[in-house]
């Protein structure tokens, strides 16, 4: 398994998502987004999840935390809903039909669910599993070590633990009824620091 096995979709929406991420997110958060996409694609292979909308998965993965940045933060909505609506707007501009635009919102929102049934939402399940690995260190040995090392070399973790920890603490304090509060209560800050990927 290599990064080259998973080509970046060459589409207007995919290019737009990456441009927004690079313009507004920190390098560490954007690298996390790109790793999450690669982990998601890899988990589709190892878990035998087929019929994936690869463009949708890429756009959702790249934008899944953009709701944490000041320009897109929402005073009331969770950061995953805020980011999902950025995805809806972006894909509308790229010409996606409304049902597929709504799928971006669903996938981004569901990445923060405790578990997503892949039979209900394959892309949402894959992004939830992938971010679980990159943030909390879930299933660290499910993907080949050489692949994990290649992805980390291409998209280093940098200051992710400190930056994302601070983001989610802020979100939980300001919006205690959102998934950010559950993440904090579940020990996400400690899980970030203890993530095996930090030491690979």
Coordinates of N, CA and C in Angstrom, one line a residue:
X1 N 0.9 -1.2 0.0 CA 0.0 0.0 0.0 C 0.9 1.2 0.0
X2 N 0.6 2.1 -1.0 CA 1.4 3.4 -1.1 C 0.5 4.5 -1.3
X3 N 1.0 5.8 -1.0 CA 0.2 7.0 -1.3 C -0.3 7.0 -2.7
X4 N 0.6 6.6 -3.6 CA 0.3 6.6 -5.0 C -0.9 5.8 -5.4
X5 N -1.3 4.9 -4.5 CA -2.5 4.0 -4.8 C -3.7 4.9 -4.8
X6 N -3.7 6.1 -4.2 CA -4.9 6.9 -3.9 C -4.7 8.2 -4.6
X7 N -5.0 8.4 -5.9 CA -4.8 9.6 -6.6 C -5.8 10.7 -6.1
X8 N -5.3 11.9 -5.9 CA -6.2 13.0 -5.6 C -7.1 13.3 -6.7
X9 N -8.4 13.4 -6.4 CA -9.4 13.7 -7.5 C -9.0 15.0 -8.2
X10 N -9.0 15.0 -9.5 CA -8.6 16.1 -10.3 C -9.9 16.8 -10.7
X11 N -10.6 17.5 -9.8 CA -11.9 18.1 -10.0 C -11.9 19.5 -9.4
X12 N -12.8 20.3 -9.9 CA -13.0 21.7 -9.4 C -13.2 21.7 -7.9
X13 N -14.1 20.8 -7.4 CA -14.4 20.7 -6.0 C -13.2 20.3 -5.2
X14 N -12.5 19.4 -5.6 CA -11.3 18.9 -4.9 C -10.3 20.0 -4.8
X15 N -10.0 20.6 -5.9 CA -9.0 21.7 -5.9 C -9.5 22.9 -5.1
X16 N -10.8 23.2 -5.1 CA -11.3 24.3 -4.3 C -11.2 24.0 -2.8
X17 N -11.5 22.7 -2.4 CA -11.4 22.3 -1.0 C -10.0 22.5 -0.5
X18 N -9.0 22.0 -1.3 CA -7.7 22.2 -0.8 C -7.2 23.6 -0.8
X19 N -7.7 24.4 -1.7 CA -7.3 25.8 -1.7 C -7.9 26.5 -0.4
X20 N -9.1 26.2 -0.1 CA -9.7 26.8 1.1 C -8.9 26.3 2.4
X21 N -8.6 25.1 2.4 CA -7.9 24.5 3.6 C -6.6 25.2 3.8
X22 N -5.9 25.3 2.7 CA -4.5 26.0 2.7 C -4.6 27.4 3.0
X23 N -5.7 28.1 2.6 CA -5.8 29.5 2.8 C -6.1 29.8 4.3
X24 N -7.0 29.0 4.9 CA -7.6 29.4 6.2 C -7.1 28.5 7.3
X25 N -6.7 27.3 7.1 CA -6.3 26.4 8.2 C -4.8 26.5 8.4
X26 N -4.4 26.2 9.6 CA -2.9 26.1 9.8 C -2.3 24.9 9.0
X27 N -1.0 24.9 8.8 CA -0.4 23.7 8.2 C -0.7 22.4 8.9
X28 N -0.7 22.5 10.2 CA -0.9 21.2 11.0 C -2.3 20.7 10.8
X29 N -3.3 21.6 10.8 CA -4.7 21.1 10.6 C -4.9 20.6 9.2
X30 N -4.3 21.3 8.2 CA -4.5 20.8 6.8 C -3.8 19.5 6.6
X31 N -2.6 19.3 7.2 CA -1.9 18.0 7.1 C -2.8 16.9 7.8
X32 N -3.4 17.2 8.9 CA -4.3 16.3 9.5 C -5.5 15.9 8.6
X33 N -6.0 16.9 7.9 CA -7.1 16.7 6.9 C -6.6 15.7 5.8
X34 N -5.4 16.0 5.3 CA -4.9 15.1 4.2 C -4.6 13.7 4.6
X35 N -4.0 13.6 5.8 CA -3.8 12.3 6.4 C -5.1 11.6 6.6
X36 N -6.1 12.3 7.1 CA -7.4 11.6 7.3 C -8.0 11.1 6.0
X37 N -7.8 11.8 4.9 CA -8.3 11.3 3.6 C -7.5 10.0 3.3
X38 N -6.2 10.1 3.4 CA -5.4 8.9 3.0 C -5.8 7.7 4.0
X39 N -5.9 7.9 5.3 CA -6.3 6.9 6.2 C -7.7 6.3 5.7
X40 N -8.6 7.2 5.4 CA -9.9 6.7 5.0 C -9.9 5.9 3.8
X41 N -9.1 6.3 2.8 CA -9.0 5.5 1.6 C -8.4 4.1 1.9
X42 N -7.4 4.1 2.8 CA -6.7 2.9 3.1 C -7.6 2.0 3.9
X43 N -8.4 2.5 4.8 CA -9.4 1.7 5.6 C -10.4 1.1 4.7
X44 N -10.8 1.8 3.6 CA -11.7 1.2 2.6 C -11.2 -0.1 2.1
X45 N -9.9 -0.1 1.8 CA -9.2 -1.3 1.3 C -9.2 -2.4 2.3
X46 N -8.6 -2.1 3.5 CA -8.4 -3.1 4.5 C -9.7 -3.6 5.1
X47 N -10.8 -2.8 5.1 CA -12.1 -3.2 5.7 C -13.0 -3.7 4.6
X48 N -12.6 -3.7 3.3 CA -13.4 -4.1 2.2 C -14.7 -3.3 2.0
X49 N -14.6 -2.0 2.1 CA -15.7 -1.1 1.9 C -15.6 -0.6 0.5
X50 N -16.6 -1.0 -0.3 CA -16.5 -0.6 -1.8 C -17.6 0.5 -2.1
X51 N -17.7 0.7 -3.4 CA -18.6 1.7 -3.9 C -18.5 3.1 -3.3
X52 N -17.2 3.5 -3.1 CA -16.9 4.8 -2.5 C -17.0 5.9 -3.5
X53 N -17.6 7.0 -3.1 CA -17.5 8.3 -3.9 C -16.2 9.0 -3.5
X54 N -15.2 8.8 -4.2 CA -13.9 9.2 -3.8 C -13.7 10.7 -3.8
X55 N -14.4 11.4 -4.7 CA -14.4 12.9 -4.7 C -15.1 13.4 -3.5
X56 N -16.2 12.9 -3.2 CA -17.0 13.3 -2.0 C -16.1 13.0 -0.7
X57 N -15.5 11.9 -0.6 CA -14.7 11.6 0.5 C -13.5 12.5 0.7
X58 N -12.9 12.9 -0.4 CA -11.7 13.8 -0.4 C -12.2 15.2 0.1
X59 N -13.3 15.7 -0.5 CA -13.7 17.0 -0.2 C -14.1 17.1 1.3
X60 N -14.9 16.1 1.7 CA -15.3 16.1 3.1 C -14.1 16.0 4.1
X61 N -13.1 15.1 3.7 CA -11.9 15.0 4.6 C -11.1 16.3 4.7
X62 N -11.0 16.9 3.6 CA -10.1 18.1 3.5 C -10.8 19.3 4.3
X63 N -12.1 19.3 4.3 CA -12.9 20.4 4.9 C -13.4 20.1 6.3
X64 N -13.2 18.9 6.8 CA -13.9 18.4 8.0 C -13.7 19.2 9.3
X65 N -12.6 19.9 9.4 CA -12.3 20.8 10.5 C -12.3 22.3 10.2
X66 N -12.7 22.7 9.0 CA -12.6 24.1 8.7 C -13.5 24.9 9.5
X67 N -14.5 24.3 10.1 CA -15.4 25.1 11.0 C -14.8 25.5 12.3
X68 N -13.5 25.1 12.5 CA -12.8 25.6 13.8 C -12.1 26.9 13.5
X69 N -11.9 27.3 12.3 CA -11.2 28.5 12.0 C -12.1 29.7 12.2
X70 N -11.5 30.9 12.5 CA -12.2 32.1 12.8 C -13.2 32.5 11.7
X71 N -12.7 32.4 10.5 CA -13.5 32.8 9.3 C -14.8 32.0 9.1
X72 N -14.8 30.8 9.6 CA -16.0 29.9 9.4 C -16.6 29.4 10.7
X73 N -16.1 29.8 11.8 CA -16.6 29.4 13.1 C -18.1 29.9 13.2
X74 N -18.9 29.2 13.8 CA -20.3 29.6 14.0 C -20.6 29.8 15.4
X75 N -21.3 30.9 15.8 CA -21.5 31.1 17.2 C -22.4 30.1 17.9
X76 N -23.2 29.4 17.2 CA -24.1 28.5 17.8 C -24.0 27.0 17.3
X77 N -23.7 26.9 16.0 CA -23.6 25.5 15.5 C -22.2 24.9 15.8
X78 N -22.2 23.5 15.9 CA -21.0 22.8 16.1 C -20.0 23.1 15.0
X79 N -18.7 22.8 15.2 CA -17.8 23.1 14.2 C -17.9 22.1 13.0
X80 N -18.4 20.9 13.3 CA -18.6 20.0 12.1 C -19.8 20.4 11.3
X81 N -20.8 21.0 11.9 CA -21.9 21.5 11.0 C -21.4 22.8 10.3
X82 N -20.7 23.6 10.9 CA -20.2 24.8 10.3 C -19.3 24.4 9.1
X83 N -18.4 23.5 9.3 CA -17.6 23.0 8.2 C -18.4 22.3 7.1
X84 N -19.4 21.6 7.5 CA -20.2 20.9 6.5 C -20.9 21.9 5.6
X85 N -21.4 23.0 6.1 CA -22.0 24.0 5.3 C -21.0 24.7 4.4
X86 N -19.8 24.9 4.8 CA -18.7 25.3 3.9 C -18.6 24.4 2.7
X87 N -18.7 23.1 3.0 CA -18.6 22.1 1.9 C -19.8 22.2 1.0
X88 N -21.0 22.4 1.5 CA -22.2 22.6 0.7 C -22.0 23.8 -0.2
X89 N -21.6 24.9 0.3 CA -21.4 26.1 -0.5 C -20.3 25.9 -1.6
X90 N -19.2 25.2 -1.2 CA -18.1 25.0 -2.2 C -18.6 24.1 -3.3
X91 N -19.3 23.0 -3.0 CA -19.7 22.1 -4.0 C -20.9 22.6 -4.9
X92 N -21.7 23.5 -4.3 CA -22.7 24.2 -5.1 C -22.0 25.0 -6.2
X93 N -20.9 25.7 -5.9 CA -20.2 26.4 -6.9 C -19.5 25.5 -7.9
X94 N -19.2 24.3 -7.5 CA -18.6 23.3 -8.4 C -19.6 22.6 -9.3
X95 N -20.9 22.9 -9.1 CA -21.9 22.3 -9.9 C -22.6 21.0 -9.4
X96 N -22.3 20.6 -8.2 CA -22.9 19.4 -7.7 C -24.4 19.6 -7.5
X97 N -25.2 18.5 -7.7 CA -26.6 18.6 -7.5 C -26.8 18.6 -6.0
X98 N -28.0 19.1 -5.6 CA -28.3 19.3 -4.1 C -28.1 18.0 -3.3
X99 N -28.6 16.8 -3.7 CA -28.5 15.6 -2.9 C -27.0 15.3 -2.6
X100 N -26.1 15.5 -3.6 CA -24.7 15.2 -3.3 C -24.1 16.3 -2.5
X101 N -24.5 17.5 -2.6 CA -24.0 18.6 -1.7 C -24.4 18.3 -0.3
X102 N -25.6 17.8 -0.1 CA -26.0 17.5 1.3 C -25.2 16.3 1.9
X103 N -24.7 15.4 1.0 CA -23.8 14.4 1.5 C -22.5 14.9 2.1
X104 N -22.0 16.0 1.5 CA -20.8 16.5 2.1 C -21.1 16.9 3.6
X105 N -22.2 17.6 3.8 CA -22.6 18.0 5.2 C -22.7 16.7 6.1
X106 N -23.4 15.7 5.6 CA -23.6 14.5 6.3 C -22.3 13.8 6.7
X107 N -21.4 13.7 5.8 CA -20.1 13.0 6.0 C -19.3 13.8 7.1
X108 N -19.3 15.1 6.9 CA -18.5 15.9 7.8 C -19.1 15.9 9.2
X109 N -20.4 16.0 9.3 CA -21.1 15.9 10.6 C -20.8 14.6 11.3
X110 N -21.0 13.5 10.5 CA -20.9 12.1 11.1 C -19.4 11.8 11.4
X111 N -18.4 12.5 11.0 CA -17.1 12.1 11.4 C -16.9 12.2 12.9
X112 N -17.7 13.0 13.5 CA -17.7 13.2 15.0 C -18.6 12.3 15.7
X113 N -19.3 11.4 15.1 CA -20.2 10.5 15.8 C -19.3 9.4 16.4
X114 N -19.8 8.8 17.5 CA -19.0 7.7 18.1 C -18.7 6.5 17.1
X115 N -19.7 6.2 16.3 CA -19.6 5.2 15.3 C -20.6 5.4 14.2
X116 N -20.1 5.2 12.9 CA -21.0 5.3 11.8 C -21.1 3.9 11.1
X117 N -22.3 3.5 10.9 CA -22.5 2.2 10.2 C -22.2 2.3 8.7
X118 N -21.2 1.6 8.2 CA -20.8 1.7 6.8 C -21.9 1.4 5.8
X119 N -22.9 0.5 6.3 CA -24.0 0.2 5.4 C -24.9 1.4 5.2
X120 N -24.9 2.3 6.1 CA -25.7 3.5 6.1 C -25.0 4.6 5.4
X121 N -23.7 4.8 5.6 CA -22.9 5.9 5.1 C -21.4 5.5 5.0
X122 N -21.0 4.9 3.9 CA -19.7 4.4 3.7 C -18.6 5.5 3.9
X123 N -18.9 6.7 3.3 CA -17.9 7.7 3.4 C -17.8 8.3 4.8
X124 N -19.0 8.5 5.4 CA -19.0 8.9 6.8 C -18.3 8.0 7.8
X125 N -18.5 6.7 7.6 CA -17.9 5.7 8.4 C -16.4 5.8 8.2
X126 N -15.9 5.9 7.0 CA -14.5 5.9 6.7 C -13.8 7.1 7.3
X127 N -14.5 8.3 7.2 CA -13.9 9.5 7.8 C -13.9 9.4 9.3
X128 N -14.9 8.8 9.9 CA -15.0 8.7 11.3 C -13.8 7.8 11.8
X129 N -13.6 6.7 11.1 CA -12.5 5.7 11.5 C -11.2 6.4 11.3
X130 N -11.0 7.1 10.2 CA -9.7 7.8 9.8 C -9.4 8.8 10.8
X131 N -10.3 9.7 11.2 CA -10.0 10.7 12.2 C -9.8 10.1 13.6
X132 N -10.5 9.0 13.8 CA -10.3 8.3 15.1 C -8.8 7.9 15.2
X133 N -8.2 7.4 14.1 CA -6.8 7.1 14.1 C -6.0 8.3 14.3
X134 N -6.2 9.3 13.5 CA -5.3 10.5 13.5 C -5.4 11.3 14.8
X135 N -6.6 11.4 15.4 CA -6.7 12.2 16.6 C -6.5 11.3 17.9
X136 N -7.3 10.2 18.0 CA -7.3 9.5 19.2 C -6.4 8.2 19.2
X137 N -5.8 7.9 18.1 CA -4.9 6.7 18.0 C -5.7 5.4 17.9
X138 N -6.9 5.4 17.4 CA -7.7 4.2 17.3 C -7.2 3.3 16.2
X139 N -7.2 2.0 16.4 CA -6.7 1.0 15.4 C -5.4 1.4 14.8
X140 N -4.4 1.6 15.6 CA -3.1 2.1 15.0 C -2.4 1.1 14.2
X141 N -2.6 -0.2 14.4 CA -1.9 -1.2 13.6 C -2.8 -1.8 12.5
X142 N -3.9 -1.2 12.2 CA -4.8 -1.8 11.1 C -4.2 -1.5 9.7
X143 N -3.4 -0.5 9.6 CA -2.8 -0.2 8.3 C -1.3 -0.5 8.3
X144 N -0.8 -0.9 7.2 CA 0.6 -1.3 7.2 C 1.6 -0.2 7.7
X145 N 2.6 -0.6 8.4 CA 3.5 0.4 9.0 C 4.2 1.2 8.0
X146 N 4.6 0.6 6.9 CA 5.3 1.4 5.9 C 4.4 2.5 5.3
X147 N 3.2 2.1 5.1 CA 2.2 3.1 4.6 C 2.0 4.3 5.6
X148 N 1.9 3.9 6.9 CA 1.7 5.0 7.9 C 2.9 5.9 7.9
X149 N 4.1 5.3 7.8 CA 5.3 6.1 7.8 C 5.4 7.0 6.6
X150 N 5.0 6.5 5.4 CA 5.0 7.3 4.2 C 4.1 8.5 4.3
X151 N 2.9 8.2 4.9 CA 1.9 9.3 5.0 C 2.4 10.4 6.0
X152 N 3.0 9.9 7.1 CA 3.5 10.9 8.1 C 4.6 11.7 7.5
X153 N 5.4 11.1 6.7 CA 6.6 11.8 6.1 C 6.0 12.9 5.1
X154 N 5.0 12.5 4.4 CA 4.4 13.4 3.4 C 3.6 14.6 4.0
X155 N 3.0 14.2 5.1 CA 2.1 15.2 5.8 C 2.4 15.1 7.3
X156 N 3.5 15.7 7.8 CA 3.9 15.6 9.2 C 2.8 16.1 10.2
X157 N 2.8 15.5 11.4 CA 1.8 15.9 12.4 C 2.1 17.3 13.0
X158 N 3.4 17.7 13.0 CA 3.7 19.0 13.5 C 3.1 19.3 14.9
X159 N 2.4 20.4 15.0 CA 1.8 20.9 16.2 C 0.3 20.5 16.4
X160 N 0.0 19.4 15.7 CA -1.5 19.0 15.7 C -2.0 18.8 17.1
X161 N -1.3 18.1 18.0 CA -1.8 17.8 19.3 C -2.1 19.1 20.1
X162 N -1.2 20.0 20.0 CA -1.5 21.3 20.8 C -2.6 22.1 20.1
X163 N -2.5 22.2 18.8 CA -3.4 23.1 18.1 C -4.9 22.5 18.1
X164 N -5.0 21.2 17.8 CA -6.4 20.7 17.8 C -6.9 20.6 19.2
X165 N -6.0 20.2 20.2 CA -6.5 20.2 21.6 C -7.0 21.5 22.0
X166 N -6.4 22.6 21.7 CA -6.8 24.0 22.0 C -8.1 24.3 21.3
X167 N -8.2 23.9 20.0 CA -9.5 24.2 19.3 C -10.7 23.5 19.9
X168 N -10.5 22.2 20.2 CA -11.7 21.5 20.7 C -12.1 21.9 22.1
X169 N -11.1 22.3 22.9 CA -11.4 22.8 24.3 C -12.2 24.1 24.1
X170 N -11.8 25.0 23.2 CA -12.5 26.2 23.0 C -13.9 26.0 22.5
X171 N -14.1 25.1 21.5 CA -15.4 24.8 21.0 C -16.3 24.2 22.1
X172 N -15.7 23.3 22.9 CA -16.5 22.7 24.0 C -17.0 23.7 25.0
X173 N -16.1 24.7 25.3 CA -16.4 25.7 26.3 C -17.5 26.7 25.8
X174 N -17.4 27.0 24.5 CA -18.4 27.9 23.9 C -19.7 27.3 23.5
X175 N -19.6 26.0 23.2 CA -20.8 25.3 22.6 C -20.9 23.9 23.4
X176 N -21.3 24.0 24.6 CA -21.2 22.7 25.4 C -22.2 21.7 25.0
X177 N -23.2 22.0 24.1 CA -24.1 21.0 23.7 C -23.7 20.3 22.4
X178 N -22.5 20.5 22.0 CA -22.0 19.9 20.7 C -21.1 18.8 21.0
X179 N -20.7 18.1 19.9 CA -19.8 16.9 20.0 C -18.5 17.3 20.6
X180 N -18.0 18.5 20.5 CA -16.8 18.9 21.1 C -16.7 18.6 22.6
X181 N -17.8 18.8 23.2 CA -17.9 18.6 24.7 C -17.7 17.1 25.0
X182 N -18.3 16.2 24.1 CA -18.1 14.8 24.3 C -16.7 14.4 24.1
X183 N -16.1 15.0 23.1 CA -14.7 14.7 22.8 C -13.8 15.1 24.0
X184 N -14.0 16.2 24.5 CA -13.2 16.7 25.7 C -13.5 15.8 26.9
X185 N -14.7 15.5 27.2 CA -15.0 14.6 28.3 C -14.5 13.2 28.1
X186 N -14.3 12.8 26.9 CA -13.7 11.5 26.6 C -12.2 11.5 26.6
X187 N -11.6 12.6 26.9 CA -10.1 12.6 27.1 C -9.4 12.8 25.8
X188 N -9.9 13.6 24.9 CA -9.3 13.7 23.6 C -7.9 14.4 23.7
X189 N -7.7 15.3 24.6 CA -6.5 16.0 24.7 C -5.4 15.0 25.1
X190 N -5.6 14.2 26.1 CA -4.7 13.2 26.5 C -4.5 12.1 25.3
X191 N -5.5 11.8 24.6 CA -5.4 10.8 23.5 C -4.5 11.4 22.4
X192 N -4.6 12.7 22.1 CA -3.8 13.3 21.1 C -2.3 13.2 21.5
X193 N -2.0 13.5 22.7 CA -0.6 13.4 23.2 C -0.1 12.0 23.2
X194 N -0.9 11.0 23.5 CA -0.5 9.6 23.6 C -0.6 8.9 22.2
X195 N -1.1 9.5 21.2 CA -1.3 8.8 19.9 C -0.1 8.2 19.4
X196 N -0.1 6.9 19.1 CA 1.1 6.2 18.6 C 1.7 6.8 17.4
X197 N 0.9 7.5 16.6 CA 1.5 8.2 15.4 C 2.5 9.2 15.8
X198 N 2.4 9.8 17.0 CA 3.3 10.8 17.4 C 4.7 10.3 17.5
X199 N 4.8 8.9 17.7 CA 6.1 8.3 18.0 C 6.6 7.4 16.8
X200 N 5.9 7.4 15.7 CA 6.2 6.5 14.6 C 7.4 7.1 13.8

